[in-house]
């Protein structure tokens, strides 16, 4: 038993996670602050700041875990831009600028899609998601104003593409990081489904808690997918730096 515990304690995933935890603590603390103090937000400056703070701390994490404007950090660069778009979307939604916020999130999803890439394609996953999304949009379409009637289908397509590319990337992989990122993308979709139901169909009990808890978890998982571009990650994997673009090192986790 002691030998087994020794092996588990030095499993690469455990070592990598421990090396990242301190950089993620500001995010966890910001989430606690938000849920502890924001009870019934109405677009006040302080509630908007607390709402955006966890995403700002994820931006800090992506930079702090190791970051450079080089091909080795391509995914980190693009996810960083996606987080910036999301943070802008949070601020705009907080002050009741829903179409503008949706636009900012759409830009964020374009960067996430770019970060996840198009290989492997896994077309069946995308088709399934798009059909489900089309059905969902059709249910609420008659309740949309002229702006949302155009914007919501576009945003939904981008959100579903983010899910598709994250899932497709995780399916052939044994990596915990890739799988967790895919779970995060699905949680992003679930969070927005709660928003849609609450806005256009029926009032959802505890909607803000459901929406924000799934949303913060989703963004955490997506940001954490950059961990394998951290120098600490490669140090524990026996390499001193991230792989260059187009050269993926297989993880043992």
Tab-separated table of C-alpha atoms in Angstrom:
chain	number	residue	atom	x	y	z
A	1	UNK	CA	0.000	0.000	0.000
A	2	UNK	CA	2.799	2.425	0.842
A	3	UNK	CA	4.380	1.794	-2.558
A	4	UNK	CA	1.067	2.497	-4.306
A	5	UNK	CA	0.586	5.754	-2.393
A	6	UNK	CA	4.122	6.753	-3.266
A	7	UNK	CA	3.444	6.220	-6.967
A	8	UNK	CA	0.146	8.131	-6.833
A	9	UNK	CA	1.756	11.074	-5.065
A	10	UNK	CA	4.225	11.422	-7.933
A	11	UNK	CA	1.751	10.877	-10.750
A	12	UNK	CA	2.329	13.703	-13.265
A	13	UNK	CA	-1.238	15.015	-13.018
A	14	UNK	CA	-0.986	15.370	-9.231
A	15	UNK	CA	2.372	17.102	-9.425
A	16	UNK	CA	1.176	19.435	-12.173
A	17	UNK	CA	-2.011	20.290	-10.283
A	18	UNK	CA	-0.117	21.059	-7.079
A	19	UNK	CA	2.267	23.301	-9.018
A	20	UNK	CA	-0.697	25.291	-10.390
A	21	UNK	CA	-2.859	25.575	-7.248
A	22	UNK	CA	-1.236	28.652	-5.736
A	23	UNK	CA	-1.627	30.512	-9.030
A	24	UNK	CA	-5.347	29.623	-9.022
A	25	UNK	CA	-6.021	30.670	-5.428
A	26	UNK	CA	-6.912	34.276	-6.401
A	27	UNK	CA	-9.620	32.869	-8.687
A	28	UNK	CA	-11.095	30.637	-5.972
A	29	UNK	CA	-11.034	33.529	-3.493
A	30	UNK	CA	-12.746	35.828	-6.016
A	31	UNK	CA	-15.522	33.268	-6.582
A	32	UNK	CA	-16.090	33.053	-2.814
A	33	UNK	CA	-16.249	36.855	-2.597
A	34	UNK	CA	-18.818	37.015	-5.383
A	35	UNK	CA	-21.190	34.461	-3.892
A	36	UNK	CA	-20.680	35.771	-0.358
A	37	UNK	CA	-21.446	39.430	-1.069
A	38	UNK	CA	-23.475	39.657	-4.293
A	39	UNK	CA	-27.041	38.720	-3.413
A	40	UNK	CA	-29.354	40.781	-5.637
A	41	UNK	CA	-27.298	42.677	-8.216
A	42	UNK	CA	-28.807	45.613	-10.110
A	43	UNK	CA	-25.852	46.829	-12.151
A	44	UNK	CA	-24.044	48.587	-9.313
A	45	UNK	CA	-20.338	49.240	-9.858
A	46	UNK	CA	-19.237	47.077	-6.928
A	47	UNK	CA	-21.347	44.066	-7.962
A	48	UNK	CA	-20.047	44.408	-11.528
A	49	UNK	CA	-16.468	44.439	-10.248
A	50	UNK	CA	-17.057	41.362	-8.084
A	51	UNK	CA	-18.740	39.576	-10.995
A	52	UNK	CA	-15.772	40.240	-13.295
A	53	UNK	CA	-13.110	39.579	-10.660
A	54	UNK	CA	-12.974	35.744	-11.026
A	55	UNK	CA	-12.405	36.071	-14.776
A	56	UNK	CA	-9.749	38.708	-14.172
A	57	UNK	CA	-8.048	36.245	-11.830
A	58	UNK	CA	-8.152	33.570	-14.546
A	59	UNK	CA	-6.498	36.076	-16.886
A	60	UNK	CA	-3.856	36.512	-14.181
A	61	UNK	CA	-3.476	32.712	-13.964
A	62	UNK	CA	-2.941	32.248	-17.709
A	63	UNK	CA	-0.136	34.809	-17.579
A	64	UNK	CA	1.337	33.770	-14.209
A	65	UNK	CA	1.622	30.050	-14.994
A	66	UNK	CA	3.949	30.874	-17.879
A	67	UNK	CA	3.257	33.021	-20.910
A	68	UNK	CA	5.060	34.443	-23.903
A	69	UNK	CA	4.248	35.817	-27.337
A	70	UNK	CA	5.790	32.782	-29.046
A	71	UNK	CA	4.316	29.804	-30.963
A	72	UNK	CA	4.869	27.581	-27.919
A	73	UNK	CA	2.151	29.536	-26.083
A	74	UNK	CA	-0.361	29.796	-28.927
A	75	UNK	CA	-3.251	28.270	-26.942
A	76	UNK	CA	-2.527	30.445	-23.910
A	77	UNK	CA	-2.551	33.574	-26.074
A	78	UNK	CA	-5.903	32.762	-27.642
A	79	UNK	CA	-7.578	31.627	-24.440
A	80	UNK	CA	-6.317	34.804	-22.783
A	81	UNK	CA	-8.096	36.819	-25.492
A	82	UNK	CA	-11.210	34.667	-25.005
A	83	UNK	CA	-11.176	35.434	-21.287
A	84	UNK	CA	-10.822	39.152	-21.997
A	85	UNK	CA	-13.865	38.986	-24.284
A	86	UNK	CA	-15.778	37.097	-21.602
A	87	UNK	CA	-14.851	39.635	-18.938
A	88	UNK	CA	-16.133	42.439	-21.163
A	89	UNK	CA	-19.322	40.426	-21.696
A	90	UNK	CA	-19.792	39.999	-17.949
A	91	UNK	CA	-19.497	43.750	-17.406
A	92	UNK	CA	-21.946	44.574	-20.211
A	93	UNK	CA	-24.515	42.012	-19.051
A	94	UNK	CA	-24.210	43.353	-15.520
A	95	UNK	CA	-25.382	46.795	-16.662
A	96	UNK	CA	-28.242	45.324	-18.749
A	97	UNK	CA	-26.586	45.673	-22.158
A	98	UNK	CA	-27.536	42.148	-23.164
A	99	UNK	CA	-26.959	42.306	-26.963
A	100	UNK	CA	-23.596	44.039	-26.441
A	101	UNK	CA	-22.602	41.486	-23.802
A	102	UNK	CA	-23.602	38.645	-26.084
A	103	UNK	CA	-21.426	40.180	-28.790
A	104	UNK	CA	-18.433	40.333	-26.442
A	105	UNK	CA	-18.944	36.703	-25.470
A	106	UNK	CA	-19.218	35.787	-29.161
A	107	UNK	CA	-15.768	37.289	-29.719
A	108	UNK	CA	-14.522	35.290	-26.737
A	109	UNK	CA	-15.862	32.077	-28.262
A	110	UNK	CA	-14.135	32.811	-31.570
A	111	UNK	CA	-10.840	32.896	-29.686
A	112	UNK	CA	-11.674	29.696	-27.786
A	113	UNK	CA	-12.514	27.915	-31.041
A	114	UNK	CA	-9.233	29.112	-32.504
A	115	UNK	CA	-7.379	27.857	-29.421
A	116	UNK	CA	-8.914	24.378	-29.606
A	117	UNK	CA	-8.281	23.960	-33.328
A	118	UNK	CA	-9.947	21.751	-35.920
A	119	UNK	CA	-8.134	18.435	-35.539
A	120	UNK	CA	-9.480	15.865	-35.009
A	121	UNK	CA	-12.682	16.977	-36.743
A	122	UNK	CA	-15.257	14.579	-35.153
A	123	UNK	CA	-17.981	15.896	-37.453
A	124	UNK	CA	-20.737	13.791	-35.862
A	125	UNK	CA	-20.276	15.640	-32.573
A	126	UNK	CA	-20.683	18.994	-34.290
A	127	UNK	CA	-23.748	17.937	-36.273
A	128	UNK	CA	-25.436	16.606	-33.121
A	129	UNK	CA	-24.770	19.835	-31.245
A	130	UNK	CA	-25.956	22.058	-34.104
A	131	UNK	CA	-29.211	20.132	-34.535
A	132	UNK	CA	-29.886	20.364	-30.792
A	133	UNK	CA	-29.041	24.075	-30.843
A	134	UNK	CA	-31.344	24.754	-33.787
A	135	UNK	CA	-34.206	23.073	-31.929
A	136	UNK	CA	-33.468	25.137	-28.814
A	137	UNK	CA	-33.341	28.440	-30.699
A	138	UNK	CA	-36.571	27.622	-32.538
A	139	UNK	CA	-38.386	27.218	-29.204
A	140	UNK	CA	-37.649	30.813	-28.159
A	141	UNK	CA	-37.303	32.477	-31.563
A	142	UNK	CA	-40.770	34.067	-31.603
A	143	UNK	CA	-39.976	35.753	-28.272
A	144	UNK	CA	-36.878	37.555	-29.592
A	145	UNK	CA	-36.679	41.175	-30.688
A	146	UNK	CA	-35.174	42.131	-34.038
A	147	UNK	CA	-31.605	42.357	-32.725
A	148	UNK	CA	-31.675	39.071	-30.824
A	149	UNK	CA	-33.425	37.312	-33.710
A	150	UNK	CA	-30.167	37.812	-35.618
A	151	UNK	CA	-27.669	37.763	-32.776
A	152	UNK	CA	-28.862	34.762	-30.764
A	153	UNK	CA	-28.555	32.167	-33.579
A	154	UNK	CA	-25.062	33.448	-34.395
A	155	UNK	CA	-23.996	33.373	-30.758
A	156	UNK	CA	-25.502	29.913	-30.277
A	157	UNK	CA	-23.581	28.590	-33.281
A	158	UNK	CA	-20.315	29.934	-31.844
A	159	UNK	CA	-21.043	28.527	-28.377
A	160	UNK	CA	-21.849	25.108	-29.840
A	161	UNK	CA	-18.685	25.230	-31.935
A	162	UNK	CA	-16.666	25.877	-28.776
A	163	UNK	CA	-18.247	22.769	-27.241
A	164	UNK	CA	-17.683	20.736	-30.399
A	165	UNK	CA	-14.014	21.611	-30.680
A	166	UNK	CA	-13.324	21.040	-26.961
A	167	UNK	CA	-15.086	17.659	-27.010
A	168	UNK	CA	-13.430	16.611	-30.283
A	169	UNK	CA	-10.041	17.495	-28.825
A	170	UNK	CA	-10.700	15.452	-25.682
A	171	UNK	CA	-12.186	12.284	-27.219
A	172	UNK	CA	-8.960	10.712	-28.518
A	173	UNK	CA	-6.940	12.019	-25.578
A	174	UNK	CA	-6.193	10.371	-22.250
A	175	UNK	CA	-5.275	13.739	-20.770
A	176	UNK	CA	-7.158	14.937	-17.700
A	177	UNK	CA	-6.585	18.526	-18.821
A	178	UNK	CA	-8.258	18.009	-22.211
A	179	UNK	CA	-11.173	16.118	-20.652
A	180	UNK	CA	-11.705	18.760	-17.970
A	181	UNK	CA	-11.662	21.472	-20.646
A	182	UNK	CA	-14.388	19.628	-22.575
A	183	UNK	CA	-16.466	19.384	-19.407
A	184	UNK	CA	-15.972	23.119	-18.959
A	185	UNK	CA	-17.192	23.864	-22.479
A	186	UNK	CA	-20.328	21.802	-21.833
A	187	UNK	CA	-20.888	23.661	-18.557
A	188	UNK	CA	-20.622	26.938	-20.475
A	189	UNK	CA	-23.443	25.682	-22.698
A	190	UNK	CA	-25.493	24.626	-19.658
A	191	UNK	CA	-24.989	28.049	-18.041
A	192	UNK	CA	-26.286	29.784	-21.160
A	193	UNK	CA	-29.214	27.379	-21.395
A	194	UNK	CA	-30.207	28.477	-17.891
A	195	UNK	CA	-30.007	32.101	-19.052
A	196	UNK	CA	-32.182	31.384	-22.076
A	197	UNK	CA	-34.821	29.507	-20.112
A	198	UNK	CA	-34.908	32.176	-17.416
A	199	UNK	CA	-35.123	35.074	-19.898
A	200	UNK	CA	-37.466	33.697	-22.525
A	201	UNK	CA	-39.481	30.800	-21.078
A	202	UNK	CA	-39.970	30.430	-17.327
A	203	UNK	CA	-38.401	31.760	-14.163
A	204	UNK	CA	-35.727	29.345	-12.930
A	205	UNK	CA	-35.412	29.024	-9.131
A	206	UNK	CA	-31.957	30.053	-7.909
A	207	UNK	CA	-31.148	31.023	-11.499
A	208	UNK	CA	-28.243	33.333	-10.656
A	209	UNK	CA	-26.518	30.687	-8.540
A	210	UNK	CA	-27.016	28.024	-11.202
A	211	UNK	CA	-25.883	30.319	-14.005
A	212	UNK	CA	-22.821	31.728	-12.271
A	213	UNK	CA	-21.624	28.487	-10.641
A	214	UNK	CA	-21.651	26.608	-13.953
A	215	UNK	CA	-20.168	29.618	-15.741
A	216	UNK	CA	-17.239	30.106	-13.359
A	217	UNK	CA	-16.494	26.372	-13.384
A	218	UNK	CA	-16.572	26.431	-17.188
A	219	UNK	CA	-14.155	29.331	-17.456
A	220	UNK	CA	-11.875	27.759	-14.864
A	221	UNK	CA	-11.715	24.523	-16.862
A	222	UNK	CA	-11.009	26.358	-20.110
A	223	UNK	CA	-8.299	28.522	-18.526
A	224	UNK	CA	-6.756	25.467	-16.843
A	225	UNK	CA	-6.392	23.834	-20.258
A	226	UNK	CA	-3.382	26.112	-20.712
A	227	UNK	CA	-1.595	24.405	-17.796
A	228	UNK	CA	0.319	22.143	-20.159
A	229	UNK	CA	1.903	25.272	-21.636
A	230	UNK	CA	3.362	26.004	-18.211
A	231	UNK	CA	7.130	25.550	-17.650
A	232	UNK	CA	6.267	23.701	-14.403
A	233	UNK	CA	4.240	21.171	-16.388
A	234	UNK	CA	7.103	20.348	-18.712
A	235	UNK	CA	9.600	20.274	-15.867
A	236	UNK	CA	7.577	17.531	-14.170
A	237	UNK	CA	7.146	15.743	-17.504
A	238	UNK	CA	10.916	15.693	-17.953
A	239	UNK	CA	11.095	18.546	-20.443
A	240	UNK	CA	12.126	22.127	-19.857
A	241	UNK	CA	9.728	24.005	-22.115
A	242	UNK	CA	6.415	23.737	-23.935
A	243	UNK	CA	6.260	21.928	-27.253
A	244	UNK	CA	6.399	24.096	-30.335
A	245	UNK	CA	3.295	24.559	-32.444
A	246	UNK	CA	2.466	21.389	-34.314
A	247	UNK	CA	4.470	19.137	-31.978
A	248	UNK	CA	2.290	17.726	-29.234
A	249	UNK	CA	3.900	15.765	-26.449
A	250	UNK	CA	1.739	12.917	-25.203
A	251	UNK	CA	0.815	13.206	-21.566
A	252	UNK	CA	0.931	10.185	-19.294
A	253	UNK	CA	-1.995	11.387	-17.257
